[in-house]
Every structure is written in structure tokens, then in C-alpha cells.
PDB file of C-alpha atoms in Angstrom:
ATOM      1  CA  UNK A   1     142.307  12.185-145.088  1.00 94.00           C
ATOM      2  CA  UNK A   2     139.785  11.216-142.408  1.00 96.00           C
ATOM      3  CA  UNK A   3     138.176  14.658-142.800  1.00 96.00           C
ATOM      4  CA  UNK A   4     138.144  14.247-146.568  1.00 96.00           C
ATOM      5  CA  UNK A   5     136.421  10.872-146.266  1.00 96.00           C
ATOM      6  CA  UNK A   6     133.721  12.407-144.053  1.00 96.00           C
ATOM      7  CA  UNK A   7     133.183  15.227-146.558  1.00 96.00           C
ATOM      8  CA  UNK A   8     133.106  12.715-149.391  1.00 96.00           C
ATOM      9  CA  UNK A   9     130.291  10.851-147.621  1.00 97.00           C
ATOM     10  CA  UNK A  10     128.412  14.127-147.112  1.00 97.00           C
ATOM     11  CA  UNK A  11     128.828  14.987-150.776  1.00 95.00           C
ATOM     12  CA  UNK A  12     127.185  11.705-151.756  1.00 94.00           C
ATOM     13  CA  UNK A  13     124.147  12.751-149.697  1.00 96.00           C
ATOM     14  CA  UNK A  14     124.194  16.352-150.954  1.00 96.00           C
ATOM     15  CA  UNK A  15     126.041  17.121-154.215  1.00 90.00           C
ATOM     16  CA  UNK A  16     126.113  20.823-153.324  1.00 92.00           C
ATOM     17  CA  UNK A  17     129.024  20.040-151.005  1.00 93.00           C
ATOM     18  CA  UNK A  18     132.280  20.955-152.767  1.00 93.00           C
ATOM     19  CA  UNK A  19     135.662  19.778-151.489  1.00 95.00           C
ATOM     20  CA  UNK A  20     138.751  21.958-151.940  1.00 95.00           C
ATOM     21  CA  UNK A  21     142.236  21.925-150.468  1.00 96.00           C
ATOM     22  CA  UNK A  22     144.638  24.830-149.940  1.00 95.00           C
ATOM     23  CA  UNK A  23     148.415  24.879-149.478  1.00 96.00           C
ATOM     24  CA  UNK A  24     150.687  27.787-148.565  1.00 94.00           C
ATOM     25  CA  UNK A  25     153.967  27.510-150.441  1.00 96.00           C
ATOM     26  CA  UNK A  26     157.335  28.579-149.068  1.00 94.00           C
ATOM     27  CA  UNK A  27     160.954  28.060-150.078  1.00 91.00           C
ATOM     28  CA  UNK A  28     161.203  24.894-147.994  1.00 92.00           C
ATOM     29  CA  UNK A  29     158.033  22.995-148.932  1.00 95.00           C
ATOM     30  CA  UNK A  30     157.555  23.770-152.622  1.00 95.00           C
ATOM     31  CA  UNK A  31     158.701  20.299-153.729  1.00 95.00           C
ATOM     32  CA  UNK A  32     156.497  18.679-151.108  1.00 97.00           C
ATOM     33  CA  UNK A  33     153.478  20.632-152.376  1.00 97.00           C
ATOM     34  CA  UNK A  34     154.270  19.353-155.864  1.00 95.00           C
ATOM     35  CA  UNK A  35     154.090  15.800-154.494  1.00 97.00           C
ATOM     36  CA  UNK A  36     151.022  16.634-152.404  1.00 97.00           C
ATOM     37  CA  UNK A  37     148.961  17.868-155.344  1.00 97.00           C
ATOM     38  CA  UNK A  38     149.541  14.611-157.204  1.00 97.00           C
ATOM     39  CA  UNK A  39     148.640  12.619-154.097  1.00 97.00           C
ATOM     40  CA  UNK A  40     145.426  14.579-153.549  1.00 98.00           C
ATOM     41  CA  UNK A  41     144.434  14.214-157.185  1.00 97.00           C
ATOM     42  CA  UNK A  42     144.926  10.438-157.103  1.00 97.00           C
ATOM     43  CA  UNK A  43     143.576   9.829-153.589  1.00 97.00           C
ATOM     44  CA  UNK A  44     140.653  12.290-153.478  1.00 97.00           C
ATOM     45  CA  UNK A  45     138.443  11.792-156.509  1.00 95.00           C
ATOM     46  CA  UNK A  46     135.682  13.993-155.052  1.00 95.00           C
ATOM     47  CA  UNK A  47     138.043  16.962-154.572  1.00 96.00           C
ATOM     48  CA  UNK A  48     137.761  19.426-157.444  1.00 94.00           C
ATOM     49  CA  UNK A  49     140.301  22.117-156.542  1.00 95.00           C
ATOM     50  CA  UNK A  50     143.749  22.434-154.952  1.00 97.00           C
ATOM     51  CA  UNK A  51     144.573  26.060-154.273  1.00 95.00           C
ATOM     52  CA  UNK A  52     148.150  27.222-153.785  1.00 95.00           C
ATOM     53  CA  UNK A  53     149.127  30.472-152.112  1.00 94.00           C
ATOM     54  CA  UNK A  54     152.424  32.242-151.525  1.00 93.00           C
ATOM     55  CA  UNK A  55     153.913  32.654-148.082  1.00 89.00           C
ATOM     56  CA  UNK A  56     153.686  36.340-147.155  1.00 79.00           C
ATOM     57  CA  UNK A  57     153.790  38.721-144.202  1.00 67.00           C
ATOM     58  CA  UNK A  58     155.581  38.312-140.896  1.00 65.00           C
ATOM     59  CA  UNK A  59     156.040  34.635-140.061  1.00 67.00           C
ATOM     60  CA  UNK A  60     156.449  32.966-136.689  1.00 72.00           C
ATOM     61  CA  UNK A  61     159.452  31.177-138.175  1.00 77.00           C
ATOM     62  CA  UNK A  62     161.800  33.914-139.489  1.00 78.00           C
ATOM     63  CA  UNK A  63     163.818  31.299-141.384  1.00 81.00           C
ATOM     64  CA  UNK A  64     160.954  30.653-143.814  1.00 86.00           C
ATOM     65  CA  UNK A  65     160.949  32.625-147.040  1.00 90.00           C
ATOM     66  CA  UNK A  66     158.546  32.901-149.969  1.00 90.00           C
ATOM     67  CA  UNK A  67     159.239  30.501-152.847  1.00 93.00           C
ATOM     68  CA  UNK A  68     161.213  31.651-155.853  1.00 93.00           C
ATOM     69  CA  UNK A  69     158.937  33.232-158.436  1.00 94.00           C
ATOM     70  CA  UNK A  70     160.042  30.800-161.138  1.00 95.00           C
ATOM     71  CA  UNK A  71     159.451  27.823-158.860  1.00 95.00           C
ATOM     72  CA  UNK A  72     156.016  29.086-157.839  1.00 96.00           C
ATOM     73  CA  UNK A  73     154.949  29.745-161.428  1.00 95.00           C
ATOM     74  CA  UNK A  74     156.056  26.256-162.438  1.00 95.00           C
ATOM     75  CA  UNK A  75     154.169  24.768-159.499  1.00 96.00           C
ATOM     76  CA  UNK A  76     150.981  26.638-160.390  1.00 95.00           C
ATOM     77  CA  UNK A  77     151.174  25.593-164.028  1.00 94.00           C
ATOM     78  CA  UNK A  78     151.655  21.984-162.933  1.00 95.00           C
ATOM     79  CA  UNK A  79     148.682  22.160-160.531  1.00 96.00           C
ATOM     80  CA  UNK A  80     146.462  23.886-163.099  1.00 94.00           C
ATOM     81  CA  UNK A  81     147.308  21.330-165.787  1.00 94.00           C
ATOM     82  CA  UNK A  82     146.735  18.369-163.472  1.00 95.00           C
ATOM     83  CA  UNK A  83     143.369  19.571-162.131  1.00 95.00           C
ATOM     84  CA  UNK A  84     142.004  21.153-165.326  1.00 93.00           C
ATOM     85  CA  UNK A  85     139.291  18.542-165.940  1.00 93.00           C
ATOM     86  CA  UNK A  86     137.926  18.793-162.401  1.00 93.00           C
ATOM     87  CA  UNK A  87     138.000  22.592-162.566  1.00 91.00           C
ATOM     88  CA  UNK A  88     135.443  22.643-165.378  1.00 87.00           C
ATOM     89  CA  UNK A  89     132.229  24.193-164.142  1.00 81.00           C
ATOM     90  CA  UNK A  90     133.640  25.088-160.727  1.00 85.00           C
ATOM     91  CA  UNK A  91     132.380  28.437-159.485  1.00 81.00           C
ATOM     92  CA  UNK A  92     135.334  30.796-159.495  1.00 83.00           C
ATOM     93  CA  UNK A  93     137.496  28.663-161.782  1.00 89.00           C
ATOM     94  CA  UNK A  94     137.783  31.474-164.344  1.00 89.00           C
ATOM     95  CA  UNK A  95     139.135  33.801-161.634  1.00 91.00           C
ATOM     96  CA  UNK A  96     141.862  31.404-160.460  1.00 92.00           C
ATOM     97  CA  UNK A  97     144.343  32.122-163.287  1.00 93.00           C
ATOM     98  CA  UNK A  98     143.751  35.853-162.823  1.00 95.00           C
ATOM     99  CA  UNK A  99     144.531  35.575-159.114  1.00 94.00           C
ATOM    100  CA  UNK A 100     147.718  33.656-159.816  1.00 95.00           C
ATOM    101  CA  UNK A 101     148.751  36.159-162.505  1.00 96.00           C
ATOM    102  CA  UNK A 102     148.185  39.055-160.092  1.00 96.00           C
ATOM    103  CA  UNK A 103     150.173  37.388-157.305  1.00 95.00           C
ATOM    104  CA  UNK A 104     153.120  36.710-159.594  1.00 95.00           C
ATOM    105  CA  UNK A 105     153.075  40.250-161.019  1.00 96.00           C
ATOM    106  CA  UNK A 106     152.911  41.743-157.516  1.00 95.00           C
ATOM    107  CA  UNK A 107     155.888  39.635-156.476  1.00 94.00           C
ATOM    108  CA  UNK A 108     157.789  40.578-159.615  1.00 95.00           C
ATOM    109  CA  UNK A 109     157.124  44.334-159.342  1.00 95.00           C
ATOM    110  CA  UNK A 110     156.955  44.596-155.515  1.00 94.00           C
ATOM    111  CA  UNK A 111     153.915  46.885-155.658  1.00 96.00           C
ATOM    112  CA  UNK A 112     150.161  46.763-156.096  1.00 96.00           C
ATOM    113  CA  UNK A 113     149.321  45.619-159.608  1.00 96.00           C
ATOM    114  CA  UNK A 114     145.552  45.709-159.107  1.00 96.00           C
ATOM    115  CA  UNK A 115     144.372  48.706-157.015  1.00 97.00           C
ATOM    116  CA  UNK A 116     143.362  47.224-153.666  1.00 96.00           C
ATOM    117  CA  UNK A 117     139.761  47.590-152.424  1.00 96.00           C
ATOM    118  CA  UNK A 118     140.606  46.860-148.778  1.00 96.00           C
ATOM    119  CA  UNK A 119     138.693  49.386-146.713  1.00 95.00           C
ATOM    120  CA  UNK A 120     136.175  49.907-149.482  1.00 95.00           C
ATOM    121  CA  UNK A 121     134.637  46.494-150.092  1.00 94.00           C
ATOM    122  CA  UNK A 122     136.289  44.423-147.399  1.00 94.00           C
ATOM    123  CA  UNK A 123     137.493  44.593-143.809  1.00 95.00           C
ATOM    124  CA  UNK A 124     138.882  42.225-141.180  1.00 96.00           C
ATOM    125  CA  UNK A 125     137.348  41.507-137.777  1.00 97.00           C
ATOM    126  CA  UNK A 126     139.538  39.526-135.378  1.00 97.00           C
ATOM    127  CA  UNK A 127     138.371  37.241-132.573  1.00 97.00           C
ATOM    128  CA  UNK A 128     139.342  39.809-129.920  1.00 97.00           C
ATOM    129  CA  UNK A 129     137.175  42.493-131.562  1.00 97.00           C
ATOM    130  CA  UNK A 130     139.954  44.320-133.385  1.00 98.00           C
ATOM    131  CA  UNK A 131     138.931  45.749-136.762  1.00 98.00           C
ATOM    132  CA  UNK A 132     141.299  46.483-139.604  1.00 97.00           C
ATOM    133  CA  UNK A 133     140.865  47.232-143.272  1.00 96.00           C
ATOM    134  CA  UNK A 134     143.205  44.382-144.185  1.00 93.00           C
ATOM    135  CA  UNK A 135     145.345  41.696-142.606  1.00 90.00           C
ATOM    136  CA  UNK A 136     148.750  43.279-143.145  1.00 90.00           C
ATOM    137  CA  UNK A 137     147.968  46.663-141.564  1.00 93.00           C
ATOM    138  CA  UNK A 138     147.317  47.305-137.854  1.00 94.00           C
ATOM    139  CA  UNK A 139     143.778  47.535-136.402  1.00 97.00           C
ATOM    140  CA  UNK A 140     141.968  50.880-136.532  1.00 97.00           C
ATOM    141  CA  UNK A 141     139.574  50.144-133.661  1.00 97.00           C
ATOM    142  CA  UNK A 142     137.929  47.528-131.483  1.00 98.00           C
ATOM    143  CA  UNK A 143     134.273  46.471-131.354  1.00 98.00           C
ATOM    144  CA  UNK A 144     134.344  46.417-127.555  1.00 97.00           C
ATOM    145  CA  UNK A 145     134.842  50.165-127.614  1.00 97.00           C
ATOM    146  CA  UNK A 146     133.010  51.381-130.733  1.00 97.00           C
ATOM    147  CA  UNK A 147     130.502  50.094-133.273  1.00 97.00           C
ATOM    148  CA  UNK A 148     131.720  48.720-136.579  1.00 97.00           C
ATOM    149  CA  UNK A 149     130.517  51.741-138.551  1.00 97.00           C
ATOM    150  CA  UNK A 150     132.090  54.172-136.075  1.00 98.00           C
ATOM    151  CA  UNK A 151     135.380  52.398-136.723  1.00 98.00           C
ATOM    152  CA  UNK A 152     134.736  52.108-140.482  1.00 97.00           C
ATOM    153  CA  UNK A 153     134.140  55.884-140.739  1.00 97.00           C
ATOM    154  CA  UNK A 154     136.865  56.916-138.296  1.00 97.00           C
ATOM    155  CA  UNK A 155     139.831  59.181-138.986  1.00 97.00           C
ATOM    156  CA  UNK A 156     142.208  56.231-138.529  1.00 97.00           C
ATOM    157  CA  UNK A 157     140.319  54.164-141.124  1.00 97.00           C
ATOM    158  CA  UNK A 158     140.229  57.074-143.565  1.00 97.00           C
ATOM    159  CA  UNK A 159     143.984  57.600-143.194  1.00 97.00           C
ATOM    160  CA  UNK A 160     144.680  53.915-143.785  1.00 97.00           C
ATOM    161  CA  UNK A 161     142.463  53.939-146.907  1.00 96.00           C
ATOM    162  CA  UNK A 162     144.558  56.794-148.266  1.00 96.00           C
ATOM    163  CA  UNK A 163     147.762  54.859-147.621  1.00 96.00           C
ATOM    164  CA  UNK A 164     146.371  51.754-149.329  1.00 96.00           C
ATOM    165  CA  UNK A 165     145.170  53.882-152.259  1.00 95.00           C
ATOM    166  CA  UNK A 166     148.647  55.430-152.524  1.00 96.00           C
ATOM    167  CA  UNK A 167     150.101  51.898-152.821  1.00 95.00           C
ATOM    168  CA  UNK A 168     152.204  52.240-149.681  1.00 94.00           C
ATOM    169  CA  UNK A 169     151.558  48.555-149.078  1.00 93.00           C
ATOM    170  CA  UNK A 170     151.063  45.471-151.197  1.00 93.00           C
ATOM    171  CA  UNK A 171     150.431  41.793-150.660  1.00 92.00           C
ATOM    172  CA  UNK A 172     149.470  38.581-152.445  1.00 93.00           C
ATOM    173  CA  UNK A 173     146.570  37.666-150.140  1.00 91.00           C
ATOM    174  CA  UNK A 174     143.861  36.164-152.317  1.00 90.00           C
ATOM    175  CA  UNK A 175     140.999  37.261-150.077  1.00 90.00           C
ATOM    176  CA  UNK A 176     141.844  40.848-151.085  1.00 93.00           C
ATOM    177  CA  UNK A 177     142.957  40.178-154.660  1.00 94.00           C
ATOM    178  CA  UNK A 178     139.664  38.445-155.489  1.00 93.00           C
ATOM    179  CA  UNK A 179     137.342  41.459-154.898  1.00 95.00           C
ATOM    180  CA  UNK A 180     139.973  43.843-156.226  1.00 96.00           C
ATOM    181  CA  UNK A 181     139.856  42.015-159.558  1.00 96.00           C
ATOM    182  CA  UNK A 182     136.225  40.967-159.835  1.00 94.00           C
ATOM    183  CA  UNK A 183     134.540  44.167-158.598  1.00 95.00           C
ATOM    184  CA  UNK A 184     136.575  46.578-160.734  1.00 96.00           C
ATOM    185  CA  UNK A 185     135.597  46.054-164.399  1.00 95.00           C
ATOM    186  CA  UNK A 186     138.714  47.639-165.893  1.00 96.00           C
ATOM    187  CA  UNK A 187     140.982  45.627-163.596  1.00 96.00           C
ATOM    188  CA  UNK A 188     139.004  42.492-164.404  1.00 94.00           C
ATOM    189  CA  UNK A 189     139.747  42.994-168.099  1.00 95.00           C
ATOM    190  CA  UNK A 190     143.432  43.695-167.341  1.00 94.00           C
ATOM    191  CA  UNK A 191     143.757  40.536-165.264  1.00 94.00           C
ATOM    192  CA  UNK A 192     141.813  38.464-167.780  1.00 93.00           C
ATOM    193  CA  UNK A 193     144.148  39.559-170.564  1.00 93.00           C
ATOM    194  CA  UNK A 194     147.291  39.341-168.428  1.00 93.00           C
ATOM    195  CA  UNK A 195     146.479  35.802-167.326  1.00 91.00           C
ATOM    196  CA  UNK A 196     145.166  34.784-170.746  1.00 89.00           C
ATOM    197  CA  UNK A 197     142.511  32.990-168.731  1.00 83.00           C
ATOM    198  CA  UNK A 198     140.789  31.637-171.835  1.00 81.00           C
ATOM    199  CA  UNK A 199     143.775  29.413-172.673  1.00 83.00           C
ATOM    200  CA  UNK A 200     144.090  25.852-171.404  1.00 79.00           C
ATOM    201  CA  UNK A 201     146.810  25.454-168.758  1.00 77.00           C
ATOM    202  CA  UNK A 202     150.028  23.922-170.068  1.00 78.00           C
ATOM    203  CA  UNK A 203     152.916  22.274-168.276  1.00 78.00           C
ATOM    204  CA  UNK A 204     156.186  24.178-167.795  1.00 76.00           C
ATOM    205  CA  UNK A 205     159.023  23.092-170.072  1.00 64.00           C
ATOM    206  CA  UNK A 206     161.130  20.101-169.000  1.00 57.00           C
ATOM    207  CA  UNK A 207     158.465  18.895-166.657  1.00 51.00           C
ATOM    208  CA  UNK A 208     156.249  15.856-166.577  1.00 45.00           C
ATOM    209  CA  UNK A 209     153.493  14.675-164.255  1.00 48.00           C
TER     210      UNK A 209
END
């Protein structure tokens, strides 16, 4: 909250400053995130977005699991309904329901729903110099040994692109879902229709704020 207050003061000096919050949801904290989003909405009037993401990948704590799909969908609908007025005019707000739709469909089907552009439009560079095409696959080179474009055009990178294209992996990481949706026109239309992004968010049944 101290950080928020500092950002709030900065925003008053420069309205270009936007304040967002992000929470990763797992099976243990989903109810706490539900409480947190209400707290942030009431406490942080200058905050215009609370993003929620699913737990995924290998975790340091093996006892943590992703949330149930039904619970996550209900949480997202609650968050979207609560924050809908502040979302108006926010850059990227129209993509948010498409991202959430894609994540839920990926979880439901256990495969790529939107063809992934990792290795085509995006890559990952780690602090130690390792380079990978995405966060869930191993590095294909290191910048201490080769240049970025030598790694990008390497045999290892080409092989990994083929595996990604063959849908041998899938994830719900938004940093990869975002370009996969927005930079592929056909997939953008699919996600737009699937998410029914033009509709106002509604609360799940038997739920109240």
C-alpha cells in the first residue's frame, strides 16, 4: 500500500501513470484473491485494473495446484464486474476478456487453443544470458557464447519452434497469449467471438459483491 500511495502521488503529477495490480491464483488462495480484489477496489481509487492469472508450470512448492476451472471463471467474472467502470478506456481492456477466455479454454482442453507465436514474435532472455523461445521450454543458447540472432536462427531454436507449432506444449502465460491473439487476425476474431468481448461482464449465479 505504501508503493501504491507513492504511485498515486506520481499520477497526480503526471496522469500518464497508470496503476495496475496482478495476482496469481492457486487452489489455496482463490478465496483470498476474491477478498483482495474488493479491498483494492475500495482502498485504491487510482488503480484501474486488477489482473488475475492462473498458477502454472513447475512450482517451488509442489503442494500448490492451479485453481479449479469453475472457481477461476467465477473469480474472473467477479473481478471483471467489479472493475468494469474503471476499465473503460484502458489500453488493452478489450483484450482482457479474450485472454481470460483463452486461458480457460486451454485449461479445459489441455492443449493450445490459439497457435502460439513464441519463437516467432517473442523470446525470453534471462538475467544469466540464457535465451529461450518461451518460459516453459529450456534455453536454446546463451548470450555469453553467441549473439542473439545466432541463437535465434540456430538449429536448436528451429527445432523448438517446430515443437511449439506442433502443439507439443501449452500454457496459460499471458505474455505469450497476448501476441498470439492480437497479431494473428483470424485468431483475434476467434477469441473475440469466443469471449463475447463486446458484452458487459456479469456476476456468476448465486454470487454477490
